[in-house]
């Protein structure tokens, strides 16, 4: 029944096979459980792929396809790069919560094991065999040891921000889940007995789950039904759980992740949980979203950008990646200025030895080979073209190949005697430390004062692992994740106070830290690294349930799209991107005259509709997950006298039925002119609808400007 060859352990029953394999690194992989197979090594079924934000163990060097986060584990570990549920969690004597289990050996016995003091199925040598596999942590040399102590203080192991009991469990749990480049897809599931939970153990709110969740009645939709939304105003690990009990009550909690959370409360001390904001709508999702949008725009985003017009910008990332110099940037700016673009944003690669993502983070001095004379020389050249200047930074990270790391290796998270996992080949700076925060603040202050910089793109390109701070005693390491976020907020607040006019756009490989906490400091956030207009329809749809369009950084990029390879018309890319904090992300100096004319036109339209888009009420007219034929949405002015309706089609098919779109949000008793042509009653446009002309080709778009007479 047990077959072992080359560290592949295959366990057969009459009908099933269960298999695991200790790989070359000693990681015990789970390779199969299912209908009976032969004794083949089934590890060929596991495909090694580079997944964004899945770190790589130290010993694999810069090879990015091997990650504990993506490999199937037989017994999952914690803190060393696997962000899924750990099978084991231990607090080590150095205070770290890291467990790294590697294969040590195995033994086979006839018969079935028994568990002392516990019930277990039993067997005899005739009908059972036992395989024992031993795993060991190479650093602690122990499999698992648990210590219990009594302390004079209290240690908080969980502190939720909200706990809501509902007298009913006939509800749906709605969550916004995804992955790097495909964030915030709506998932809706009815409550079932027990606990349903989402969250993040990555130290950030994450691409994988958003800290905004909803509960609603089964029949709730955009226009009807009771629904509740909760947004945690926090950017670190979180959990949102709902439990349905045997008596059909539901309890709903949201708060900081309990994963490795242990906060020592000295006598008399207080601990403040992050805020959880709640909104209930008896009238469906649209009304709820409108309240979220207004609340975030007016009670979370702060002055001066609360009401200030956001710049229409061009960012050079997708145009050049790391390979640019001052002349290239000026060339892009020269092409941008006549199109009505307000700002050039210089992305990653302007500092130190940074010519790829393998090094340079930490050495924040201008690379004068690329930018002779530094920012003081470059920025006036951009300004002379009538444009403002912005800059990309990633202050929370350090590369091992940097002077900063060589001088202060202890400033990066790592546990004693362990080599930390890299993510995008970089390590995370320990923002729990005042000296680290001061250094970062002073460094970027100098940069901001060295030239007229109006905008920062504040990026964060990996998930936390190896979380252990040299500045915190072992017994308080459970505070590190939260203290990290408190440190981040402190630094962001200092920038806000000292540079009140600076616009900071949040970013974490796109939308990996898209949350209400960040929006308090950064009024807009790069919505996703995926700039494909068609994928963006889904990303914007999910994001819009809580977050206003003014918070969603959204750019027109080149085709075929860098992430999907899809080609969409420029008009459609503009229609999708202008429903957000609009910009471009391509080499404008390569654009044809025809493309430039289209861009100039769409920029003028964006400026014309700016208030409508940014402060109007947003209506999801279709669900792009259900309706692949077309996606439609609308921005309607609060007084209902004006609306901009956008429609984007999917792939083309012959002889499709004609399309009539029912508008929403208008005043039934007002008469509206559509695109400067015919007029209709609001009731006609909303109940009978408006015909959308047939458009040939894939991914076409149309906008209707509807104005009350
Ligand atoms: C990730 C961001 O999301 C991108 O837009 C770009 O800024 C890169 N980082 C640069 O490294």
PDB file of N, CA and C and ligand atoms in Angstrom, residues 53 180 207 315 317-318 321-322 347-349 354 357 361 392-394 424 426 457 459-461 506-511 526 528-531 555 585, ligand 1:
ATOM      1  N   UNK A  53       4.135  38.920  -6.398  1.00  0.00           N
ATOM      2  CA  UNK A  53       3.922  39.017  -4.965  1.00  0.00           C
ATOM      3  C   UNK A  53       3.980  37.670  -4.248  1.00  0.00           C
ATOM      4  N   UNK A 180      -2.845  39.841  -8.308  1.00  0.00           N
ATOM      5  CA  UNK A 180      -2.076  40.895  -8.951  1.00  0.00           C
ATOM      6  C   UNK A 180      -2.502  40.989 -10.417  1.00  0.00           C
ATOM      7  N   UNK A 207      -3.889  42.378  -2.914  1.00  0.00           N
ATOM      8  CA  UNK A 207      -4.635  42.184  -4.163  1.00  0.00           C
ATOM      9  C   UNK A 207      -5.689  41.098  -3.982  1.00  0.00           C
ATOM     10  N   UNK A 315       2.590  58.988 -17.539  1.00  0.00           N
ATOM     11  CA  UNK A 315       3.597  58.264 -16.765  1.00  0.00           C
ATOM     12  C   UNK A 315       4.432  57.447 -17.753  1.00  0.00           C
ATOM     13  N   UNK A 317       6.136  54.634 -17.318  1.00  0.00           N
ATOM     14  CA  UNK A 317       6.482  53.246 -16.998  1.00  0.00           C
ATOM     15  C   UNK A 317       6.266  52.292 -18.172  1.00  0.00           C
ATOM     16  N   UNK A 318       5.038  52.219 -18.657  1.00  0.00           N
ATOM     17  CA  UNK A 318       4.801  51.235 -19.726  1.00  0.00           C
ATOM     18  C   UNK A 318       5.471  51.661 -21.036  1.00  0.00           C
ATOM     19  N   UNK A 321       9.757  51.372 -19.296  1.00  0.00           N
ATOM     20  CA  UNK A 321      10.211  50.611 -18.120  1.00  0.00           C
ATOM     21  C   UNK A 321      11.423  51.330 -17.530  1.00  0.00           C
ATOM     22  N   UNK A 322      12.550  50.614 -17.275  1.00  0.00           N
ATOM     23  CA  UNK A 322      13.685  51.260 -16.604  1.00  0.00           C
ATOM     24  C   UNK A 322      14.587  52.041 -17.572  1.00  0.00           C
ATOM     25  N   UNK A 347       8.720  57.440 -13.649  1.00  0.00           N
ATOM     26  CA  UNK A 347       8.517  56.226 -12.853  1.00  0.00           C
ATOM     27  C   UNK A 347       9.853  55.603 -12.455  1.00  0.00           C
ATOM     28  N   UNK A 348       9.827  54.371 -12.078  1.00  0.00           N
ATOM     29  CA  UNK A 348      10.957  53.624 -11.513  1.00  0.00           C
ATOM     30  C   UNK A 348      12.189  53.673 -12.429  1.00  0.00           C
ATOM     31  N   UNK A 349      13.373  53.803 -11.795  1.00  0.00           N
ATOM     32  CA  UNK A 349      14.613  53.674 -12.565  1.00  0.00           C
ATOM     33  C   UNK A 349      15.449  54.927 -12.622  1.00  0.00           C
ATOM     34  N   UNK A 354      19.751  51.639 -10.338  1.00  0.00           N
ATOM     35  CA  UNK A 354      18.503  50.962 -10.679  1.00  0.00           C
ATOM     36  C   UNK A 354      18.296  50.908 -12.194  1.00  0.00           C
ATOM     37  N   UNK A 357      14.817  45.460 -11.776  1.00  0.00           N
ATOM     38  CA  UNK A 357      14.278  45.330 -10.422  1.00  0.00           C
ATOM     39  C   UNK A 357      15.165  44.455  -9.527  1.00  0.00           C
ATOM     40  N   UNK A 361      17.128  49.797  -4.858  1.00  0.00           N
ATOM     41  CA  UNK A 361      16.186  50.411  -3.918  1.00  0.00           C
ATOM     42  C   UNK A 361      16.916  50.737  -2.625  1.00  0.00           C
ATOM     43  N   UNK A 392       8.182  58.780  -9.097  1.00  0.00           N
ATOM     44  CA  UNK A 392       7.872  57.475  -8.485  1.00  0.00           C
ATOM     45  C   UNK A 392       8.855  57.194  -7.351  1.00  0.00           C
ATOM     46  N   UNK A 393       8.365  56.640  -6.261  1.00  0.00           N
ATOM     47  CA  UNK A 393       9.242  56.218  -5.160  1.00  0.00           C
ATOM     48  C   UNK A 393       8.711  54.909  -4.568  1.00  0.00           C
ATOM     49  N   UNK A 394       9.592  54.184  -3.924  1.00  0.00           N
ATOM     50  CA  UNK A 394       9.166  52.968  -3.203  1.00  0.00           C
ATOM     51  C   UNK A 394       9.868  52.959  -1.845  1.00  0.00           C
ATOM     52  N   UNK A 424      10.037  40.156  -5.515  1.00  0.00           N
ATOM     53  CA  UNK A 424      10.546  40.998  -6.612  1.00  0.00           C
ATOM     54  C   UNK A 424      12.018  41.348  -6.349  1.00  0.00           C
ATOM     55  N   UNK A 426      13.494  41.973  -3.621  1.00  0.00           N
ATOM     56  CA  UNK A 426      13.751  43.037  -2.658  1.00  0.00           C
ATOM     57  C   UNK A 426      13.273  42.659  -1.269  1.00  0.00           C
ATOM     58  N   UNK A 457       4.333  59.085  -6.677  1.00  0.00           N
ATOM     59  CA  UNK A 457       3.654  57.788  -6.791  1.00  0.00           C
ATOM     60  C   UNK A 457       4.346  56.893  -5.771  1.00  0.00           C
ATOM     61  N   UNK A 459       4.932  53.601  -4.181  1.00  0.00           N
ATOM     62  CA  UNK A 459       4.729  52.214  -4.591  1.00  0.00           C
ATOM     63  C   UNK A 459       5.162  51.240  -3.486  1.00  0.00           C
ATOM     64  N   UNK A 460       4.736  50.000  -3.599  1.00  0.00           N
ATOM     65  CA  UNK A 460       5.039  48.973  -2.591  1.00  0.00           C
ATOM     66  C   UNK A 460       4.896  47.627  -3.295  1.00  0.00           C
ATOM     67  N   UNK A 461       6.036  46.988  -3.610  1.00  0.00           N
ATOM     68  CA  UNK A 461       5.987  45.900  -4.586  1.00  0.00           C
ATOM     69  C   UNK A 461       6.266  44.502  -4.084  1.00  0.00           C
ATOM     70  N   UNK A 506      -1.198  56.443  -4.187  1.00  0.00           N
ATOM     71  CA  UNK A 506      -0.795  55.158  -3.628  1.00  0.00           C
ATOM     72  C   UNK A 506      -0.660  54.123  -4.731  1.00  0.00           C
ATOM     73  N   UNK A 507       0.106  53.083  -4.450  1.00  0.00           N
ATOM     74  CA  UNK A 507       0.295  52.027  -5.438  1.00  0.00           C
ATOM     75  C   UNK A 507       0.915  50.840  -4.716  1.00  0.00           C
ATOM     76  N   UNK A 508       0.526  49.662  -5.108  1.00  0.00           N
ATOM     77  CA  UNK A 508       1.212  48.477  -4.611  1.00  0.00           C
ATOM     78  C   UNK A 508       1.090  47.436  -5.708  1.00  0.00           C
ATOM     79  N   UNK A 509       2.037  47.498  -6.659  1.00  0.00           N
ATOM     80  CA  UNK A 509       1.900  46.632  -7.828  1.00  0.00           C
ATOM     81  C   UNK A 509       0.493  46.811  -8.379  1.00  0.00           C
ATOM     82  N   UNK A 510       0.107  48.087  -8.576  1.00  0.00           N
ATOM     83  CA  UNK A 510      -1.284  48.385  -8.899  1.00  0.00           C
ATOM     84  C   UNK A 510      -2.081  48.458  -7.623  1.00  0.00           C
ATOM     85  N   UNK A 511      -3.122  47.648  -7.531  1.00  0.00           N
ATOM     86  CA  UNK A 511      -4.098  47.801  -6.448  1.00  0.00           C
ATOM     87  C   UNK A 511      -3.931  46.851  -5.288  1.00  0.00           C
ATOM     88  N   UNK A 526      -3.261  53.850  -7.708  1.00  0.00           N
ATOM     89  CA  UNK A 526      -3.147  53.174  -9.006  1.00  0.00           C
ATOM     90  C   UNK A 526      -3.958  51.885  -8.900  1.00  0.00           C
ATOM     91  N   UNK A 528      -4.693  49.248 -10.784  1.00  0.00           N
ATOM     92  CA  UNK A 528      -4.208  47.915 -11.136  1.00  0.00           C
ATOM     93  C   UNK A 528      -3.029  48.052 -12.081  1.00  0.00           C
ATOM     94  N   UNK A 529      -2.107  47.100 -12.038  1.00  0.00           N
ATOM     95  CA  UNK A 529      -1.044  47.058 -13.042  1.00  0.00           C
ATOM     96  C   UNK A 529      -1.586  46.596 -14.387  1.00  0.00           C
ATOM     97  N   UNK A 530      -2.815  46.179 -14.411  1.00  0.00           N
ATOM     98  CA  UNK A 530      -3.452  45.770 -15.659  1.00  0.00           C
ATOM     99  C   UNK A 530      -4.125  46.993 -16.279  1.00  0.00           C
ATOM    100  N   UNK A 531      -3.588  47.455 -17.413  1.00  0.00           N
ATOM    101  CA  UNK A 531      -4.166  48.632 -18.071  1.00  0.00           C
ATOM    102  C   UNK A 531      -5.026  48.250 -19.270  1.00  0.00           C
ATOM    103  N   UNK A 555      -5.207  54.706 -16.619  1.00  0.00           N
ATOM    104  CA  UNK A 555      -4.462  55.296 -17.746  1.00  0.00           C
ATOM    105  C   UNK A 555      -4.743  54.595 -19.071  1.00  0.00           C
ATOM    106  N   UNK A 585      -0.070  56.272 -20.271  1.00  0.00           N
ATOM    107  CA  UNK A 585       1.072  55.467 -19.855  1.00  0.00           C
ATOM    108  C   UNK A 585       1.652  54.811 -21.104  1.00  0.00           C
TER     109      UNK A 585
HETATM  110  C1  LIG B   1       4.568  48.635  -9.899  1.00  0.00           C
HETATM  111  C2  LIG B   1       3.615  49.707 -10.330  1.00  0.00           C
HETATM  112  O1  LIG B   1       2.299  49.301 -10.173  1.00  0.00           O
HETATM  113  C3  LIG B   1       3.935  50.080 -11.760  1.00  0.00           C
HETATM  114  O2  LIG B   1       3.004  51.021 -12.226  1.00  0.00           O
HETATM  115  C4  LIG B   1       5.336  50.621 -11.812  1.00  0.00           C
HETATM  116  O3  LIG B   1       5.416  51.810 -11.066  1.00  0.00           O
HETATM  117  C5  LIG B   1       6.315  49.588 -11.281  1.00  0.00           C
HETATM  118  N1  LIG B   1       5.913  49.121  -9.996  1.00  0.00           N
HETATM  119  C6  LIG B   1       7.705  50.157 -11.209  1.00  0.00           C
HETATM  120  O4  LIG B   1       8.585  49.295 -10.641  1.00  0.00           O
END
